[in-house]
Amino acid sequence: MCDRSLRLFKEMQMQGEIPDEYTFTSTLKACRGLGAFQEGTQIHAFLIIRGCPIPVQNIISGALIDLYAQCGYLFQARKVFDQLETKSVVPWTTLIIGYSQEGNLSEAMDLFRQLKGSRIPIDRFVLSSMISVFADFALAESGKQMHSYAIKTPSGLETSPFGTC
């Protein structure tokens, strides 16, 4: 499926079609799924050359942050994140997870603290992601504290983030 998406994107370009933000986002997600970092960076370069205002395009920026983070290029992911004029909870969470997966707990925690200090509402996905971060690092006590915080937070864990039977 990812291969097909990337192929269709290339065909669109060859036919002179101008992709919209949803096409770019889907194609960047396909690049991530394939581990096609080179193609993803080419799309990023195309957006820059085309003059796409990436800092205001949260949907595209989220996909770029995800691509860079999942391919292990956190410096680039952070650069895109820092350029965002307004940040939704999605890029924050994506970057937190990226740092966690790379083994950088201190940066993941620092970002979470910054997110808590912002005016952006923390949702269930962020909270369950943070619990997973602590599980990944075998920090049971911190995970329990986060779970307690999640239960007390208005947008917290009304139901289990891990599904039900």
Short mmCIF file of N, CA and C in Angstrom, two decimals:
data_model
loop_
_atom_site.label_atom_id
_atom_site.label_comp_id
_atom_site.label_asym_id
_atom_site.label_seq_id
_atom_site.Cartn_x
_atom_site.Cartn_y
_atom_site.Cartn_z
N MET A 1 0.82 -1.19 0.00
CA MET A 1 0.00 0.00 0.00
C MET A 1 0.87 1.26 0.00
N CYS A 2 1.91 1.26 0.82
CA CYS A 2 2.80 2.43 0.87
C CYS A 2 3.52 2.62 -0.46
N ASP A 3 3.95 1.50 -1.05
CA ASP A 3 4.62 1.56 -2.35
C ASP A 3 3.72 2.20 -3.39
N ARG A 4 2.47 1.79 -3.39
CA ARG A 4 1.51 2.30 -4.37
C ARG A 4 1.28 3.80 -4.17
N SER A 5 1.18 4.22 -2.93
CA SER A 5 0.98 5.63 -2.63
C SER A 5 2.13 6.48 -3.16
N LEU A 6 3.34 6.02 -2.93
CA LEU A 6 4.52 6.75 -3.40
C LEU A 6 4.57 6.78 -4.93
N ARG A 7 4.22 5.67 -5.54
CA ARG A 7 4.20 5.59 -7.01
C ARG A 7 3.15 6.56 -7.59
N LEU A 8 1.96 6.60 -6.98
CA LEU A 8 0.91 7.51 -7.46
C LEU A 8 1.33 8.97 -7.30
N PHE A 9 2.02 9.28 -6.21
CA PHE A 9 2.50 10.65 -6.00
C PHE A 9 3.46 11.05 -7.12
N LYS A 10 4.37 10.15 -7.46
CA LYS A 10 5.33 10.43 -8.54
C LYS A 10 4.61 10.60 -9.88
N GLU A 11 3.59 9.78 -10.12
CA GLU A 11 2.81 9.90 -11.36
C GLU A 11 2.10 11.25 -11.42
N MET A 12 1.55 11.68 -10.29
CA MET A 12 0.89 12.99 -10.24
C MET A 12 1.85 14.09 -10.66
N GLN A 13 3.04 14.04 -10.12
CA GLN A 13 4.04 15.07 -10.44
C GLN A 13 4.41 15.04 -11.92
N MET A 14 4.56 13.85 -12.46
CA MET A 14 4.93 13.72 -13.87
C MET A 14 3.82 14.26 -14.78
N GLN A 15 2.58 14.20 -14.32
CA GLN A 15 1.45 14.70 -15.11
C GLN A 15 1.18 16.18 -14.86
N GLY A 16 2.00 16.79 -14.02
CA GLY A 16 1.85 18.22 -13.76
C GLY A 16 0.80 18.58 -12.74
N GLU A 17 0.27 17.58 -12.05
CA GLU A 17 -0.72 17.83 -11.00
C GLU A 17 -0.03 18.45 -9.78
N ILE A 18 -0.72 19.36 -9.13
CA ILE A 18 -0.17 19.99 -7.93
C ILE A 18 -0.84 19.34 -6.72
N PRO A 19 -0.06 18.61 -5.94
CA PRO A 19 -0.63 17.94 -4.77
C PRO A 19 -1.09 18.94 -3.70
N ASP A 20 -2.13 18.56 -2.96
CA ASP A 20 -2.57 19.39 -1.84
C ASP A 20 -1.94 18.85 -0.56
N GLU A 21 -2.29 19.50 0.58
CA GLU A 21 -1.64 19.10 1.84
C GLU A 21 -1.98 17.67 2.25
N TYR A 22 -3.16 17.19 1.86
CA TYR A 22 -3.54 15.82 2.22
C TYR A 22 -2.73 14.80 1.41
N THR A 23 -2.46 15.14 0.15
CA THR A 23 -1.63 14.27 -0.68
C THR A 23 -0.21 14.22 -0.14
N PHE A 24 0.33 15.40 0.21
CA PHE A 24 1.68 15.44 0.78
C PHE A 24 1.74 14.62 2.07
N THR A 25 0.74 14.82 2.92
CA THR A 25 0.72 14.11 4.20
C THR A 25 0.66 12.61 4.00
N SER A 26 -0.23 12.15 3.13
CA SER A 26 -0.36 10.71 2.87
C SER A 26 0.93 10.14 2.31
N THR A 27 1.56 10.89 1.42
CA THR A 27 2.80 10.42 0.80
C THR A 27 3.93 10.37 1.83
N LEU A 28 4.00 11.37 2.70
CA LEU A 28 5.02 11.35 3.75
C LEU A 28 4.80 10.18 4.70
N LYS A 29 3.54 9.88 5.00
CA LYS A 29 3.25 8.71 5.84
C LYS A 29 3.66 7.42 5.14
N ALA A 30 3.46 7.38 3.82
CA ALA A 30 3.89 6.20 3.06
C ALA A 30 5.42 6.07 3.12
N CYS A 31 6.11 7.18 2.99
CA CYS A 31 7.58 7.16 3.09
C CYS A 31 8.01 6.63 4.45
N ARG A 32 7.32 7.07 5.49
CA ARG A 32 7.63 6.59 6.83
C ARG A 32 7.41 5.08 6.92
N GLY A 33 6.28 4.63 6.38
CA GLY A 33 5.95 3.21 6.43
C GLY A 33 6.95 2.34 5.69
N LEU A 34 7.51 2.88 4.63
CA LEU A 34 8.51 2.15 3.84
C LEU A 34 9.93 2.36 4.35
N GLY A 35 10.09 3.31 5.26
CA GLY A 35 11.45 3.67 5.68
C GLY A 35 12.18 4.39 4.56
N ALA A 36 11.39 5.04 3.68
CA ALA A 36 11.94 5.72 2.51
C ALA A 36 12.31 7.15 2.88
N PHE A 37 13.34 7.27 3.70
CA PHE A 37 13.76 8.57 4.21
C PHE A 37 14.17 9.51 3.07
N GLN A 38 14.91 8.99 2.11
CA GLN A 38 15.39 9.82 0.99
C GLN A 38 14.22 10.46 0.24
N GLU A 39 13.20 9.66 -0.07
CA GLU A 39 12.03 10.19 -0.78
C GLU A 39 11.31 11.23 0.07
N GLY A 40 11.23 10.97 1.37
CA GLY A 40 10.59 11.93 2.27
C GLY A 40 11.32 13.26 2.32
N THR A 41 12.64 13.21 2.34
CA THR A 41 13.40 14.47 2.35
C THR A 41 13.28 15.19 1.02
N GLN A 42 13.13 14.44 -0.07
CA GLN A 42 12.91 15.07 -1.37
C GLN A 42 11.56 15.80 -1.39
N ILE A 43 10.56 15.20 -0.78
CA ILE A 43 9.25 15.86 -0.70
C ILE A 43 9.37 17.12 0.15
N HIS A 44 10.10 17.03 1.25
CA HIS A 44 10.31 18.20 2.11
C HIS A 44 11.00 19.30 1.32
N ALA A 45 12.03 18.94 0.57
CA ALA A 45 12.74 19.94 -0.25
C ALA A 45 11.80 20.54 -1.30
N PHE A 46 10.96 19.71 -1.90
CA PHE A 46 9.99 20.19 -2.89
C PHE A 46 9.06 21.22 -2.25
N LEU A 47 8.61 20.93 -1.04
CA LEU A 47 7.72 21.86 -0.33
C LEU A 47 8.42 23.20 -0.07
N ILE A 48 9.67 23.13 0.32
CA ILE A 48 10.43 24.36 0.60
C ILE A 48 10.62 25.17 -0.68
N ILE A 49 11.03 24.49 -1.75
CA ILE A 49 11.25 25.17 -3.03
C ILE A 49 9.95 25.78 -3.54
N ARG A 50 8.87 25.06 -3.36
CA ARG A 50 7.55 25.53 -3.81
C ARG A 50 7.03 26.69 -2.97
N GLY A 51 7.67 26.91 -1.83
CA GLY A 51 7.26 28.02 -0.97
C GLY A 51 6.11 27.69 -0.06
N CYS A 52 5.92 26.40 0.20
CA CYS A 52 4.84 25.98 1.09
C CYS A 52 5.17 26.45 2.51
N PRO A 53 4.24 27.16 3.14
CA PRO A 53 4.50 27.66 4.50
C PRO A 53 4.38 26.53 5.53
N ILE A 54 5.41 25.69 5.60
CA ILE A 54 5.37 24.53 6.49
C ILE A 54 5.07 24.91 7.94
N PRO A 55 5.62 26.01 8.45
CA PRO A 55 5.32 26.33 9.84
C PRO A 55 3.82 26.48 10.14
N VAL A 56 3.03 26.85 9.15
CA VAL A 56 1.59 26.99 9.42
C VAL A 56 0.80 25.79 8.94
N GLN A 57 1.46 24.85 8.30
CA GLN A 57 0.79 23.65 7.81
C GLN A 57 0.98 22.52 8.83
N ASN A 58 0.20 22.55 9.90
CA ASN A 58 0.35 21.54 10.95
C ASN A 58 0.21 20.12 10.43
N ILE A 59 -0.70 19.92 9.48
CA ILE A 59 -0.93 18.56 8.99
C ILE A 59 0.31 18.02 8.28
N ILE A 60 0.95 18.84 7.47
CA ILE A 60 2.17 18.41 6.77
C ILE A 60 3.32 18.32 7.77
N SER A 61 3.43 19.29 8.65
CA SER A 61 4.51 19.30 9.64
C SER A 61 4.47 18.07 10.52
N GLY A 62 3.27 17.66 10.92
CA GLY A 62 3.14 16.46 11.74
C GLY A 62 3.69 15.24 11.03
N ALA A 63 3.39 15.13 9.74
CA ALA A 63 3.89 13.99 8.96
C ALA A 63 5.41 14.06 8.80
N LEU A 64 5.94 15.28 8.61
CA LEU A 64 7.40 15.43 8.50
C LEU A 64 8.09 15.07 9.82
N ILE A 65 7.54 15.56 10.92
CA ILE A 65 8.12 15.25 12.23
C ILE A 65 8.11 13.75 12.46
N ASP A 66 7.00 13.11 12.12
CA ASP A 66 6.87 11.67 12.28
C ASP A 66 7.89 10.93 11.41
N LEU A 67 8.01 11.33 10.15
CA LEU A 67 8.98 10.70 9.24
C LEU A 67 10.39 10.81 9.80
N TYR A 68 10.80 12.03 10.15
CA TYR A 68 12.16 12.23 10.65
C TYR A 68 12.39 11.48 11.96
N ALA A 69 11.43 11.55 12.87
CA ALA A 69 11.60 10.90 14.17
C ALA A 69 11.68 9.38 14.01
N GLN A 70 10.79 8.81 13.21
CA GLN A 70 10.77 7.36 13.06
C GLN A 70 11.98 6.82 12.29
N CYS A 71 12.58 7.67 11.48
CA CYS A 71 13.79 7.26 10.75
C CYS A 71 15.06 7.58 11.54
N GLY A 72 14.90 8.10 12.77
CA GLY A 72 16.04 8.36 13.64
C GLY A 72 16.72 9.70 13.43
N TYR A 73 16.08 10.61 12.72
CA TYR A 73 16.65 11.93 12.46
C TYR A 73 15.95 12.97 13.34
N LEU A 74 16.19 12.87 14.63
CA LEU A 74 15.49 13.74 15.58
C LEU A 74 15.90 15.19 15.46
N PHE A 75 17.11 15.45 15.01
CA PHE A 75 17.53 16.84 14.82
C PHE A 75 16.61 17.52 13.80
N GLN A 76 16.35 16.83 12.68
CA GLN A 76 15.47 17.39 11.66
C GLN A 76 14.03 17.47 12.15
N ALA A 77 13.60 16.44 12.88
CA ALA A 77 12.24 16.45 13.43
C ALA A 77 12.06 17.65 14.36
N ARG A 78 13.05 17.89 15.20
CA ARG A 78 12.99 19.01 16.14
C ARG A 78 13.02 20.34 15.40
N LYS A 79 13.78 20.41 14.32
CA LYS A 79 13.86 21.64 13.54
C LYS A 79 12.49 22.00 12.95
N VAL A 80 11.80 21.00 12.38
CA VAL A 80 10.46 21.24 11.84
C VAL A 80 9.52 21.65 12.98
N PHE A 81 9.61 20.95 14.10
CA PHE A 81 8.77 21.25 15.27
C PHE A 81 8.99 22.68 15.74
N ASP A 82 10.24 23.09 15.86
CA ASP A 82 10.56 24.43 16.35
C ASP A 82 10.09 25.53 15.39
N GLN A 83 9.95 25.21 14.12
CA GLN A 83 9.49 26.20 13.14
C GLN A 83 7.98 26.40 13.15
N LEU A 84 7.26 25.50 13.79
CA LEU A 84 5.80 25.63 13.82
C LEU A 84 5.40 26.90 14.57
N GLU A 85 4.55 27.69 13.95
CA GLU A 85 4.05 28.90 14.62
C GLU A 85 3.05 28.54 15.70
N THR A 86 2.17 27.62 15.40
CA THR A 86 1.23 27.10 16.39
C THR A 86 1.38 25.59 16.41
N LYS A 87 1.41 25.04 17.60
CA LYS A 87 1.60 23.60 17.74
C LYS A 87 0.35 22.97 18.35
N SER A 88 -0.14 21.95 17.69
CA SER A 88 -1.22 21.16 18.27
C SER A 88 -0.58 20.07 19.13
N VAL A 89 -1.40 19.27 19.76
CA VAL A 89 -0.89 18.21 20.61
C VAL A 89 -0.19 17.13 19.78
N VAL A 90 -0.55 16.99 18.51
CA VAL A 90 0.01 15.92 17.68
C VAL A 90 1.52 16.04 17.48
N PRO A 91 2.05 17.18 17.02
CA PRO A 91 3.51 17.25 16.88
C PRO A 91 4.25 17.07 18.20
N TRP A 92 3.68 17.58 19.28
CA TRP A 92 4.30 17.39 20.60
C TRP A 92 4.44 15.90 20.89
N THR A 93 3.32 15.18 20.75
CA THR A 93 3.31 13.75 21.08
C THR A 93 4.25 12.98 20.16
N THR A 94 4.23 13.30 18.88
CA THR A 94 5.08 12.61 17.91
C THR A 94 6.55 12.77 18.29
N LEU A 95 6.94 13.97 18.65
CA LEU A 95 8.34 14.22 19.01
C LEU A 95 8.70 13.55 20.34
N ILE A 96 7.79 13.59 21.30
CA ILE A 96 8.03 12.91 22.59
C ILE A 96 8.27 11.42 22.35
N ILE A 97 7.41 10.80 21.55
CA ILE A 97 7.56 9.38 21.25
C ILE A 97 8.87 9.12 20.51
N GLY A 98 9.22 10.00 19.58
CA GLY A 98 10.47 9.85 18.83
C GLY A 98 11.68 9.85 19.75
N TYR A 99 11.73 10.81 20.68
CA TYR A 99 12.85 10.86 21.62
C TYR A 99 12.88 9.61 22.50
N SER A 100 11.72 9.16 22.91
CA SER A 100 11.64 7.97 23.74
C SER A 100 12.17 6.75 22.99
N GLN A 101 11.76 6.60 21.75
CA GLN A 101 12.20 5.45 20.96
C GLN A 101 13.70 5.47 20.68
N GLU A 102 14.27 6.65 20.69
CA GLU A 102 15.72 6.77 20.49
C GLU A 102 16.48 6.63 21.82
N GLY A 103 15.75 6.43 22.91
CA GLY A 103 16.39 6.24 24.21
C GLY A 103 16.71 7.52 24.95
N ASN A 104 16.14 8.64 24.51
CA ASN A 104 16.43 9.93 25.13
C ASN A 104 15.27 10.33 26.06
N LEU A 105 15.24 9.71 27.23
CA LEU A 105 14.17 9.96 28.19
C LEU A 105 14.17 11.40 28.67
N SER A 106 15.33 11.98 28.91
CA SER A 106 15.36 13.35 29.45
C SER A 106 14.73 14.34 28.48
N GLU A 107 14.99 14.18 27.19
CA GLU A 107 14.40 15.10 26.20
C GLU A 107 12.89 14.86 26.09
N ALA A 108 12.48 13.59 26.13
CA ALA A 108 11.05 13.27 26.09
C ALA A 108 10.33 13.90 27.29
N MET A 109 10.93 13.78 28.46
CA MET A 109 10.34 14.35 29.68
C MET A 109 10.33 15.87 29.62
N ASP A 110 11.40 16.47 29.12
CA ASP A 110 11.46 17.92 29.00
C ASP A 110 10.35 18.43 28.08
N LEU A 111 10.14 17.76 26.96
CA LEU A 111 9.06 18.15 26.05
C LEU A 111 7.70 18.01 26.71
N PHE A 112 7.51 16.92 27.47
CA PHE A 112 6.23 16.74 28.15
C PHE A 112 6.00 17.87 29.17
N ARG A 113 7.04 18.25 29.89
CA ARG A 113 6.91 19.36 30.85
C ARG A 113 6.54 20.66 30.12
N GLN A 114 7.18 20.90 28.97
CA GLN A 114 6.85 22.09 28.18
C GLN A 114 5.40 22.04 27.70
N LEU A 115 4.97 20.86 27.27
CA LEU A 115 3.59 20.70 26.82
C LEU A 115 2.62 20.98 27.96
N LYS A 116 2.93 20.46 29.14
CA LYS A 116 2.07 20.72 30.31
C LYS A 116 2.01 22.21 30.62
N GLY A 117 3.10 22.92 30.41
CA GLY A 117 3.15 24.35 30.69
C GLY A 117 2.50 25.21 29.61
N SER A 118 2.20 24.61 28.48
CA SER A 118 1.57 25.37 27.39
C SER A 118 0.05 25.38 27.61
N ARG A 119 -0.64 26.05 26.74
CA ARG A 119 -2.10 26.11 26.84
C ARG A 119 -2.77 25.00 26.03
N ILE A 120 -1.98 24.09 25.54
CA ILE A 120 -2.52 23.00 24.72
C ILE A 120 -3.07 21.91 25.64
N PRO A 121 -4.32 21.52 25.43
CA PRO A 121 -4.89 20.46 26.27
C PRO A 121 -4.17 19.12 26.04
N ILE A 122 -3.89 18.46 27.12
CA ILE A 122 -3.24 17.15 27.06
C ILE A 122 -4.35 16.11 26.96
N ASP A 123 -4.29 15.29 25.91
CA ASP A 123 -5.34 14.30 25.70
C ASP A 123 -4.92 12.90 26.15
N ARG A 124 -5.83 11.96 25.99
CA ARG A 124 -5.58 10.59 26.41
C ARG A 124 -4.40 9.97 25.68
N PHE A 125 -4.25 10.32 24.41
CA PHE A 125 -3.15 9.73 23.64
C PHE A 125 -1.80 10.14 24.21
N VAL A 126 -1.66 11.42 24.56
CA VAL A 126 -0.40 11.90 25.15
C VAL A 126 -0.13 11.16 26.46
N LEU A 127 -1.16 11.08 27.29
CA LEU A 127 -0.98 10.45 28.60
C LEU A 127 -0.64 8.97 28.47
N SER A 128 -1.35 8.26 27.60
CA SER A 128 -1.02 6.84 27.43
C SER A 128 0.36 6.67 26.80
N SER A 129 0.75 7.61 25.94
CA SER A 129 2.10 7.56 25.36
C SER A 129 3.15 7.75 26.44
N MET A 130 2.90 8.66 27.36
CA MET A 130 3.87 8.89 28.45
C MET A 130 3.95 7.67 29.36
N ILE A 131 2.84 7.03 29.62
CA ILE A 131 2.87 5.80 30.43
C ILE A 131 3.71 4.75 29.71
N SER A 132 3.56 4.67 28.39
CA SER A 132 4.37 3.73 27.60
C SER A 132 5.86 4.09 27.65
N VAL A 133 6.16 5.39 27.64
CA VAL A 133 7.55 5.83 27.74
C VAL A 133 8.16 5.29 29.03
N PHE A 134 7.44 5.45 30.13
CA PHE A 134 7.97 4.97 31.41
C PHE A 134 8.09 3.45 31.42
N ALA A 135 7.15 2.77 30.77
CA ALA A 135 7.24 1.31 30.68
C ALA A 135 8.48 0.91 29.88
N ASP A 136 8.73 1.62 28.78
CA ASP A 136 9.90 1.31 27.95
C ASP A 136 11.20 1.44 28.73
N PHE A 137 11.23 2.37 29.67
CA PHE A 137 12.44 2.60 30.46
C PHE A 137 12.38 1.89 31.82
N ALA A 138 11.38 1.02 32.00
CA ALA A 138 11.21 0.26 33.24
C ALA A 138 11.16 1.17 34.46
N LEU A 139 10.43 2.26 34.34
CA LEU A 139 10.27 3.22 35.44
C LEU A 139 8.85 3.09 35.99
N ALA A 140 8.64 2.02 36.75
CA ALA A 140 7.30 1.70 37.25
C ALA A 140 6.72 2.81 38.11
N GLU A 141 7.50 3.36 39.00
CA GLU A 141 6.98 4.41 39.90
C GLU A 141 6.55 5.64 39.12
N SER A 142 7.35 6.05 38.16
CA SER A 142 6.99 7.20 37.32
C SER A 142 5.75 6.89 36.50
N GLY A 143 5.65 5.66 36.01
CA GLY A 143 4.46 5.25 35.27
C GLY A 143 3.21 5.30 36.13
N LYS A 144 3.34 4.88 37.38
CA LYS A 144 2.19 4.95 38.31
C LYS A 144 1.79 6.40 38.56
N GLN A 145 2.79 7.27 38.73
CA GLN A 145 2.49 8.69 38.95
C GLN A 145 1.80 9.29 37.73
N MET A 146 2.25 8.92 36.54
CA MET A 146 1.63 9.43 35.32
C MET A 146 0.20 8.90 35.20
N HIS A 147 0.00 7.65 35.55
CA HIS A 147 -1.35 7.08 35.50
C HIS A 147 -2.26 7.81 36.47
N SER A 148 -1.76 8.10 37.66
CA SER A 148 -2.53 8.85 38.65
C SER A 148 -2.87 10.24 38.13
N TYR A 149 -1.88 10.90 37.53
CA TYR A 149 -2.10 12.23 36.94
C TYR A 149 -3.16 12.14 35.84
N ALA A 150 -3.07 11.09 35.03
CA ALA A 150 -4.01 10.92 33.91
C ALA A 150 -5.44 10.76 34.41
N ILE A 151 -5.61 10.03 35.48
CA ILE A 151 -6.95 9.82 36.02
C ILE A 151 -7.53 11.13 36.55
N LYS A 152 -6.67 11.98 37.13
CA LYS A 152 -7.12 13.24 37.71
C LYS A 152 -7.30 14.35 36.69
N THR A 153 -6.76 14.17 35.48
CA THR A 153 -6.82 15.19 34.44
C THR A 153 -8.18 15.12 33.75
N PRO A 154 -8.84 16.28 33.54
CA PRO A 154 -10.17 16.28 32.91
C PRO A 154 -10.23 15.53 31.58
N SER A 155 -9.20 15.66 30.77
CA SER A 155 -9.19 14.96 29.48
C SER A 155 -8.42 13.65 29.59
N GLY A 156 -8.25 13.19 30.80
CA GLY A 156 -7.42 12.02 31.06
C GLY A 156 -8.02 10.71 30.62
N LEU A 157 -7.66 9.67 31.33
CA LEU A 157 -8.00 8.31 30.94
C LEU A 157 -9.34 7.89 31.53
N GLU A 158 -10.43 8.23 30.83
CA GLU A 158 -11.74 7.79 31.31
C GLU A 158 -11.87 6.28 31.17
N THR A 159 -11.24 5.75 30.13
CA THR A 159 -11.20 4.31 29.94
C THR A 159 -9.75 3.92 29.72
N SER A 160 -9.50 2.66 29.75
CA SER A 160 -8.13 2.19 29.58
C SER A 160 -7.61 2.53 28.19
N PRO A 161 -6.41 3.11 28.10
CA PRO A 161 -5.83 3.39 26.78
C PRO A 161 -5.35 2.13 26.09
N PHE A 162 -5.40 1.02 26.81
CA PHE A 162 -4.88 -0.23 26.28
C PHE A 162 -5.99 -1.16 25.82
N GLY A 163 -7.23 -0.64 25.74
CA GLY A 163 -8.34 -1.44 25.26
C GLY A 163 -9.02 -2.20 26.38
N THR A 164 -10.11 -2.82 26.03
CA THR A 164 -10.87 -3.61 26.99
C THR A 164 -11.18 -4.97 26.38
N CYS A 165 -11.54 -5.89 27.25
CA CYS A 165 -11.89 -7.24 26.77
C CYS A 165 -13.35 -7.31 26.41
#
